[in-house]
XYZ file of C-alpha atoms in Angstrom:
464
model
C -2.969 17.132 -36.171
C -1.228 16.786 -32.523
C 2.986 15.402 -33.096
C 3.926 13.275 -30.784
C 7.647 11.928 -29.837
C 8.187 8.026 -28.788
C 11.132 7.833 -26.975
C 11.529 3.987 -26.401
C 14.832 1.764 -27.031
C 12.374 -1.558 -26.935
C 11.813 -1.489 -31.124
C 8.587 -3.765 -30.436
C 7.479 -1.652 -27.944
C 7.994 1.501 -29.985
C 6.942 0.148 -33.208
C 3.319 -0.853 -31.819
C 2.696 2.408 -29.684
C 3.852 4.329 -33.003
C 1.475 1.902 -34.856
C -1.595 2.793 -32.319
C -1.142 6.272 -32.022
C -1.526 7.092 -36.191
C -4.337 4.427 -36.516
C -6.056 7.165 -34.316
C -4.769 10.229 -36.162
C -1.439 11.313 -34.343
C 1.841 11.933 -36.402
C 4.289 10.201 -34.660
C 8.292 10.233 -34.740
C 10.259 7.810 -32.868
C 13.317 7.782 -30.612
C 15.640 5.159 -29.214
C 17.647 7.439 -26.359
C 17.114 10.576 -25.121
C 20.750 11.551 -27.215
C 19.158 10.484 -30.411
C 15.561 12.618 -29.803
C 17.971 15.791 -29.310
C 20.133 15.259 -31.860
C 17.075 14.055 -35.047
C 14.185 16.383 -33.661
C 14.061 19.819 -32.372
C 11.740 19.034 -29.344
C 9.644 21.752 -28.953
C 8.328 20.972 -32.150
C 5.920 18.507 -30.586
C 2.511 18.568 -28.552
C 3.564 15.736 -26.518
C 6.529 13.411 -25.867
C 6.247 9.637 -24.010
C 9.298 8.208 -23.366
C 10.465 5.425 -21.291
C 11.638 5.849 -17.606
C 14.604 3.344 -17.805
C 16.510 4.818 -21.604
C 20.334 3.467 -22.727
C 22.561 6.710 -21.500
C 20.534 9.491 -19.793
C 17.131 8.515 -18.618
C 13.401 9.415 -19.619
C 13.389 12.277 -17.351
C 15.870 14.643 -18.704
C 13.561 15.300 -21.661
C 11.584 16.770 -18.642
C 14.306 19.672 -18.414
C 15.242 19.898 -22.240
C 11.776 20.064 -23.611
C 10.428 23.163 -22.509
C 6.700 23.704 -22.040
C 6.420 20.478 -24.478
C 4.275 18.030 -22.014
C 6.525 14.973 -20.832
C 4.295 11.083 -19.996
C 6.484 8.567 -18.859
C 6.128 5.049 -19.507
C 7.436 2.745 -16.418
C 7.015 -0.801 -15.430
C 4.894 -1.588 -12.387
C 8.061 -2.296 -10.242
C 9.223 0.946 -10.762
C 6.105 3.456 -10.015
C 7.879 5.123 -6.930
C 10.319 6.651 -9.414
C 7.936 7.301 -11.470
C 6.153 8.888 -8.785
C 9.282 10.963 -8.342
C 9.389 11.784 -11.925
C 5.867 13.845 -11.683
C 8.037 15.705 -8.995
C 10.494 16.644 -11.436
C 7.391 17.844 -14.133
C 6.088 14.779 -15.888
C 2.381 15.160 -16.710
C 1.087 11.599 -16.082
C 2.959 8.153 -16.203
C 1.502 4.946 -17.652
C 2.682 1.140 -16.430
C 3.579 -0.940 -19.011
C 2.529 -3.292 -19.854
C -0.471 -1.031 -20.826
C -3.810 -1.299 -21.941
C -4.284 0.431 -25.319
C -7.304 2.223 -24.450
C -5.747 3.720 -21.374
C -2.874 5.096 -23.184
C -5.144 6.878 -25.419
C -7.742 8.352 -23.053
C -4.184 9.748 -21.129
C -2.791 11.020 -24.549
C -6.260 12.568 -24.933
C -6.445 14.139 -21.564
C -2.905 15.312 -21.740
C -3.402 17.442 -24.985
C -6.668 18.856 -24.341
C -5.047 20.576 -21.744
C -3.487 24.335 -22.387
C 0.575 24.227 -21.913
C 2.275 25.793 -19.219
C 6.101 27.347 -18.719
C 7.864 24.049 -17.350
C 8.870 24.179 -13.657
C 12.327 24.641 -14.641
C 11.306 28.050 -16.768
C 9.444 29.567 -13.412
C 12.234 28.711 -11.252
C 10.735 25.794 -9.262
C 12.801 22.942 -7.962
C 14.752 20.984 -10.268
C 15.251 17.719 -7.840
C 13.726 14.761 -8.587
C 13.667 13.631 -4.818
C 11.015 14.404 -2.160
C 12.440 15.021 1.295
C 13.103 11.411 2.432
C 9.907 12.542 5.337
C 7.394 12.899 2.589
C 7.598 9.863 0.555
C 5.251 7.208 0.803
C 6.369 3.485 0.484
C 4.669 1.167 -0.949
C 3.495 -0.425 -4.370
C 0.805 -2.500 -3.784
C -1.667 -2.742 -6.254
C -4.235 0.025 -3.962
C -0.905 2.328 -3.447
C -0.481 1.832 -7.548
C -4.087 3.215 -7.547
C -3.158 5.678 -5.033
C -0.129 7.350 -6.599
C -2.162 7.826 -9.940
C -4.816 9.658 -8.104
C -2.219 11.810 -6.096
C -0.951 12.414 -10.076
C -4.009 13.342 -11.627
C -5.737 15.858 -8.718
C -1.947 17.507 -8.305
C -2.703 19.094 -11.356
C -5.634 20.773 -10.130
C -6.844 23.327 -7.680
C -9.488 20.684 -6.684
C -10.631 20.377 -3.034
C -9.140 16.941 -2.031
C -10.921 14.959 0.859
C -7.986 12.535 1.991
C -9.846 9.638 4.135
C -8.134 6.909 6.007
C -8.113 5.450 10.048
C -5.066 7.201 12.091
C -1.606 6.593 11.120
C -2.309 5.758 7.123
C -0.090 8.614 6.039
C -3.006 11.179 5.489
C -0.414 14.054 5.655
C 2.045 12.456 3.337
C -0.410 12.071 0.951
C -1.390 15.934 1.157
C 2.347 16.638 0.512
C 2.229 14.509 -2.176
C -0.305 16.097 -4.089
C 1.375 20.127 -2.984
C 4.683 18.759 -4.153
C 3.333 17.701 -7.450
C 1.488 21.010 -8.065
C 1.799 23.960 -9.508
C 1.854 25.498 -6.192
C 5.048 23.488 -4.962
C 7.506 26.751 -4.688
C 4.666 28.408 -2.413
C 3.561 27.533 1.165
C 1.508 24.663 2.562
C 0.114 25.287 5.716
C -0.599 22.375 7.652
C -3.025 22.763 10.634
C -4.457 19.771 13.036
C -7.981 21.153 13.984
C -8.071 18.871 16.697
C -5.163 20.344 18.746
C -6.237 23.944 18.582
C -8.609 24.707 21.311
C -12.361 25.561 20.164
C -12.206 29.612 21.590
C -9.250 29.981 19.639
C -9.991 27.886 16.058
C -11.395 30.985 14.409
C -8.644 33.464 14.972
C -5.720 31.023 14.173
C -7.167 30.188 10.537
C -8.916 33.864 9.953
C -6.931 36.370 12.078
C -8.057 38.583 13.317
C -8.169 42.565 14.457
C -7.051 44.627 16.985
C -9.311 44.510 19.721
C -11.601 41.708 18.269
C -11.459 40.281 21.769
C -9.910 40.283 25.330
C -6.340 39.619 24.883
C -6.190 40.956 21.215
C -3.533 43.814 21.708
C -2.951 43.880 18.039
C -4.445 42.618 14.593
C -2.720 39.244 13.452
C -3.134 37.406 10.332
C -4.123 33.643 10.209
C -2.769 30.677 8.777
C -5.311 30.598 5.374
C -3.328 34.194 5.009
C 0.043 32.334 5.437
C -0.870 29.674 3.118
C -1.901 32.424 0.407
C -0.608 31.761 -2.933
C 0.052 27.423 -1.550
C -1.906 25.014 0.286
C -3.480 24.952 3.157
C -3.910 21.347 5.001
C -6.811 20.353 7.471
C -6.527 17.576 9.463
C -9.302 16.017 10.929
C -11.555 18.698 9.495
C -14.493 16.715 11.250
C -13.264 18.054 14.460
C -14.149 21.929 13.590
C -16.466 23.698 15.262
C -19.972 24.749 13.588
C -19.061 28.279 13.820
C -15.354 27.676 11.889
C -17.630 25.650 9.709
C -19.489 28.272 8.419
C -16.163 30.579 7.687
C -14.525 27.644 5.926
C -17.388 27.572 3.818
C -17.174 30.993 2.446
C -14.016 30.730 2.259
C -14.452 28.284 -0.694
C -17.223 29.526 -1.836
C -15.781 32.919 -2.645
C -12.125 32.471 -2.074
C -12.115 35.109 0.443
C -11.942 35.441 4.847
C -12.716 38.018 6.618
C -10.569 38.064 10.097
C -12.157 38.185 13.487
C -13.692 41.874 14.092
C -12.538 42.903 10.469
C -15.305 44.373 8.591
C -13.561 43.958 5.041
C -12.815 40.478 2.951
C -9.727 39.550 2.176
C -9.054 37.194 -0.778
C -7.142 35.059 -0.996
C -6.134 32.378 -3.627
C -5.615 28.842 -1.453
C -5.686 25.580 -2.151
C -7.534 23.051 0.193
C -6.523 19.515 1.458
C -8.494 17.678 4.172
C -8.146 14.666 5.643
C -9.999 12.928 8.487
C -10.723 9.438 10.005
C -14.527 9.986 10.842
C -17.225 9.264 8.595
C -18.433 13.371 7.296
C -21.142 11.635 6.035
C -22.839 10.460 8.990
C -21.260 13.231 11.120
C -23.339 15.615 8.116
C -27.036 13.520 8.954
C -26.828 14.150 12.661
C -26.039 17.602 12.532
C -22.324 18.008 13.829
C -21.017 18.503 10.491
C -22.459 21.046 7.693
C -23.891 19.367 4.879
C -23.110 22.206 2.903
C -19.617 21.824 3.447
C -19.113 18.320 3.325
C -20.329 18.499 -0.255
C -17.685 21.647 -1.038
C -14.914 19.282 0.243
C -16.136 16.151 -1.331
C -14.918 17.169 -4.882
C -12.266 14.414 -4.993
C -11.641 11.793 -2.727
C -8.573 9.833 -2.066
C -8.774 6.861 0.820
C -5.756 5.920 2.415
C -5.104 2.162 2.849
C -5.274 0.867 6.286
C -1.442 -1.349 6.403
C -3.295 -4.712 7.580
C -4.830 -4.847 3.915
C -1.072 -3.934 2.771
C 0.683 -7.293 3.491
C 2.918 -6.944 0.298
C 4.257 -3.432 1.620
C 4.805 -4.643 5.275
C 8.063 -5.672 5.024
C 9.221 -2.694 2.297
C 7.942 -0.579 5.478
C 9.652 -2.221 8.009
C 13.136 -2.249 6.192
C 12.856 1.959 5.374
C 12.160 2.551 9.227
C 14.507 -0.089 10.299
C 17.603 1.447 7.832
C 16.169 5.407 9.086
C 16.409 4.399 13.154
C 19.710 2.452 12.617
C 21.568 5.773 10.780
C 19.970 8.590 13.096
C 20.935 6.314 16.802
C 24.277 5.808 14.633
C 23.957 1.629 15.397
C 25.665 -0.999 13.453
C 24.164 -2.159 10.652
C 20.643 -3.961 12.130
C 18.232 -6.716 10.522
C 14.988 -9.002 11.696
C 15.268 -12.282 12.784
C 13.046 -14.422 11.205
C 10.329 -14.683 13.948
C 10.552 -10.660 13.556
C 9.468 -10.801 10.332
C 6.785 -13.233 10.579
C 5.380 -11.559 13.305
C 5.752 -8.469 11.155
C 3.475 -9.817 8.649
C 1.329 -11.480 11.088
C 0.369 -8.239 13.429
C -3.057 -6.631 12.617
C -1.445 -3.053 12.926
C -4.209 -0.968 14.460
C -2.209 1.961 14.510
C -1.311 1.631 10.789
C 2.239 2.972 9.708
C 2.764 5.190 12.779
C 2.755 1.960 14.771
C 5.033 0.244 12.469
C 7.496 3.496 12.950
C 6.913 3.333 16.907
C 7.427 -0.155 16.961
C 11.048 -0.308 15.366
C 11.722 2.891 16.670
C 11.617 1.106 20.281
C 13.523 -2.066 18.878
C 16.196 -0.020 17.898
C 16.899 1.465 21.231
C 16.636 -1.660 22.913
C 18.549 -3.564 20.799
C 22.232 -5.078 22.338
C 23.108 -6.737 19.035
C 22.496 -6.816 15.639
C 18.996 -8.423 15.246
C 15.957 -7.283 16.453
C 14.095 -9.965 17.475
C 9.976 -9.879 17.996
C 10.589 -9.076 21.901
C 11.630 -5.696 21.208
C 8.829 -4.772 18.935
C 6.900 -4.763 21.871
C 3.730 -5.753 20.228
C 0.330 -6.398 22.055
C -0.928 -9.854 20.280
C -4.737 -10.207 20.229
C -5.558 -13.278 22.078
C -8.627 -14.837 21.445
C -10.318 -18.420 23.531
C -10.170 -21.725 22.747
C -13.631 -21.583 22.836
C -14.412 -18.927 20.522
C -11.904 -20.321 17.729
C -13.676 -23.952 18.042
C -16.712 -21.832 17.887
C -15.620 -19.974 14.913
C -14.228 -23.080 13.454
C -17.411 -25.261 13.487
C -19.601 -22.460 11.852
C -17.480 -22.002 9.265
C -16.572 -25.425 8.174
C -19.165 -27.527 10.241
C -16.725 -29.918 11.659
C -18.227 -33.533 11.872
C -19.325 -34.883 14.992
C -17.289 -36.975 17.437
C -18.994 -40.585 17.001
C -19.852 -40.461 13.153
C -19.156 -43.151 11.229
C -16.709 -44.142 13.958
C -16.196 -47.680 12.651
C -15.151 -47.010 9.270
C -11.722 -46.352 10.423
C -11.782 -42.750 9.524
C -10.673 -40.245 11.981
C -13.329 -37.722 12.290
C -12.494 -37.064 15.758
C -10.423 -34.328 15.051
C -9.438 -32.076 17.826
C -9.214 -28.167 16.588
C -5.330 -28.382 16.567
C -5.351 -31.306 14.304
C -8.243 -29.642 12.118
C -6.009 -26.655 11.613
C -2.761 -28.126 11.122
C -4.729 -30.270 7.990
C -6.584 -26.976 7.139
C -3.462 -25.348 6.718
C -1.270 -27.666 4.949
C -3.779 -28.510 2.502
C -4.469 -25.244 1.537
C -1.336 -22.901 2.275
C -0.212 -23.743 -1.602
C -3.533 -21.990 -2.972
C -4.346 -19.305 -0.139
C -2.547 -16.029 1.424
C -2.100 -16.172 4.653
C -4.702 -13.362 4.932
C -6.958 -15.907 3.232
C -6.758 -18.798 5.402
C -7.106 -16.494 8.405
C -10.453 -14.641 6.803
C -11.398 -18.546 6.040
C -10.429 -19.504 9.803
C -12.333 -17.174 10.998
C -9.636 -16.048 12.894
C -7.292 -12.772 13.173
C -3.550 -13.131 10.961
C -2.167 -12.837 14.355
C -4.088 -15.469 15.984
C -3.153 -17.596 13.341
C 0.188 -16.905 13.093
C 0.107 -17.837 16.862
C -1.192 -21.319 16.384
C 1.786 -21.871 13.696
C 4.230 -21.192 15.965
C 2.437 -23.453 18.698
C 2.164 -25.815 16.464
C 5.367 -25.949 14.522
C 3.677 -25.057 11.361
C 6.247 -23.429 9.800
C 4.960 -21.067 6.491
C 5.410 -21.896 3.074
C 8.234 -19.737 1.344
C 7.274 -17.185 -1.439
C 8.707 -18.485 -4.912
């Protein structure tokens, strides 16, 4: 019978997961602080302990440090996931949001003990801070980021093949250092390559190596970056831009874990860890020949796809402020904030760059900025612009607009022009929609109708 520790000061909360986890044959002790586990249990006594992020006196995660090999799950509410995220840095197995479903919690106290223990980062001398480099963190906790974060968790774990899919400027990279930083491979190196921006003559000998002599120009034998990753990770990005040749060497190299350098005769293995990432579809590229099917199906062992920001709206702002409060201490400025037209247009902007844009963008306000606002002029953002014509257009199909002279006598106005129709549209249903909704309903782009506010003096409904 597995032991488990509860480490919760919430009594309710602790009395029902206690409750839960011996209906279903766990023995269970219980903690209220992380003083009062040291001091009743001897830790290492246990198969697993869960214990709350946020504890009176030291938090949840020092039982990370003090309990050995013992496996650590922290419990965190939903507004907190990013340090919970930053607790699987410091060597939690798996967090859980409260509040949580009852099933979940046991499938992850399942998964957790079926797997073998392991000395505790802090035994094999890997890093004991809790914080990523401020450059790899990702921001954001909306509810697909939520779903994100847990799947950077779980495949971190593993020496699975990740496919990491998402348009440019989603944060593919970030999400590859992620998942290396959260592995068991974190004190090794990751090698991060961008197959586009090697030239094709040279692709091969930069990943493989190669020998002495392999080709004109190859005065002596070199060793490539898989070789330099050995022992970490190794990063692709966009993988769909490799030759057919490197193709076919990538694909050994999975399939037996070895290279073989350019003119070498002999393998080399090597123990790597692979992380792709592209923005093309493999799929497709696989049907018409210009990527091997083979290898698409080695790499698609787990997939993560990257959220593109315009379907991000709650993590806009979140953004913004991080790359606002980053510019404003490295140009050594005054303290900086939006105006309120900033922000809306913030919000309002279809980002087709993603979070790179959103950088560039402030990046560029903050240099032009004279005071201490930046104000939606120095974003320098291109606004789609759309006609008259196709917005009445769009407008009629979607809601069928009544005609000019019906019913005309009865006094009620059904001559509405399109401004009037969408300043009714969107004061009678602002209170019920998102502004993504209304625009999606409009037929129209959150820009364009953000636009037609302003023009309009429409002026959006607080949150709360």
């Amino acid at each position: 019978m597995s032991r488990i520790l509860i480490v919760e000061d919430e009594s309710i909360i602790r009395s029902a997961l206690r409750r839960l986890l011996e209906k279903n044959g766990y023995e269970v002790s219980d903690a209220g602080s992380v003083a009062e586990a040291c001091g009743d249990f001897s830790l290492d006594s246990f198969d697993l302990i869960i214990t709350d992020l946020r504890l009176p006196g030291a938090p949840g995660t020092d039982l990370i440090g003090l309990a050995g090999s013992v496996p650590v799950l922290i419990m965190t509410s939903y507004a907190s996931l990013r340090s919970a995220v930053d607790a699987m840095k410091l060597g939690a197995v798996d967090y859980i949001a409260k509040p949580f479903d009852h099933d979940e919690m046991l499938k992850t106290v399942a998964a957790t003990l079926s797997q073998p223990r392991t000395a505790s980062e802090n035994e094999i001398g890997g890093s004991t801070s809790g914080k990523a480099p401020e450059q790899t963190r990702i921001i954001g906790s909306c509810k697909s980021m939520q779903e994100l974060y847990r799947r950077i968790g779980k495949v971190a774990r593993t020496d699975a093949t990740v496919l990491i899919l998402g348009e440019s400027g989603t944060g593919k990279e970030l999400a590859a250092r992620a998942i290396h930083e959260q592995s068991n491979r974190a004190n090794r190196p990751m090698v991060c390559v961008n197959c586009a921006a090697i030239p094709e003559t040279l692709i091969e000998s930069e990943l493989f190596g190669h020998e002495k002599g392999a080709f004109t120009g190859a005065t002596s034998g070199r060793s490539g970056l898989i070789e330099a990753a050995d022992g970490g990770t190794l990063f692709l990005d966009e993988i769909g831009e490799l030759p057919l040749e490197a193709q076919a060497r990538l694909l050994r190299f999975l399939q037996e874990g070895e290279i073989r350098r350019v003119g070498a005769v002999q393998p080399l293995k090597v123990d790597v860890r692979l992380i792709a990432a592209t923005h093309r579809d493999l799929k497709t590229r696989a049907r018409s020949g210009q990527f091997r099917e083979d290898l698409y199906y080695r790499l698609y062992v787990m997939e993560l796809r990257m959220p593109p920001l315009r379907t991000r709206e709650d993590d806009i702002l979140e953004l913004a402020e991080a790359f606002l409060s980053k510019q404003a201490e490295k140009m050594r400025c005054e303290s900086l904030n939006f105006s309120p037209e900033a922000l809306e247009l913030l919000r309002s902007y279809h980002w087709p760059g993603n979070v790179r844009e959103l950088e560039n963008a402030i990046e560029r306000a903050v240099i032009l900025a004279d005071g201490r606002q930046i104000t939606p002029d120095l974003l320098g953002l291109e606004l789609e612009q759309q006609s008259l014509a196709d917005i009445e257009s769009q407008y009629a199909q979607r809601h069928r607009l009544p005609p000019v002279d019906s019913d005309a006598s009865s006094g009620a106005r059904t001559d509405l022009s399109l401004d009037d129709y969408f300043q009714r549209f969107v004061l009678e249903n602002q209170d019920q929609m998102s502004e993504t909704e209304l625009a999606k309903t409009l037929g129209i782009s959150r820009k364009s109708l953000w636009e037609r506010r302003q023009k309009l003096g429409i002026p959006r409904k607080p949150k709360g």
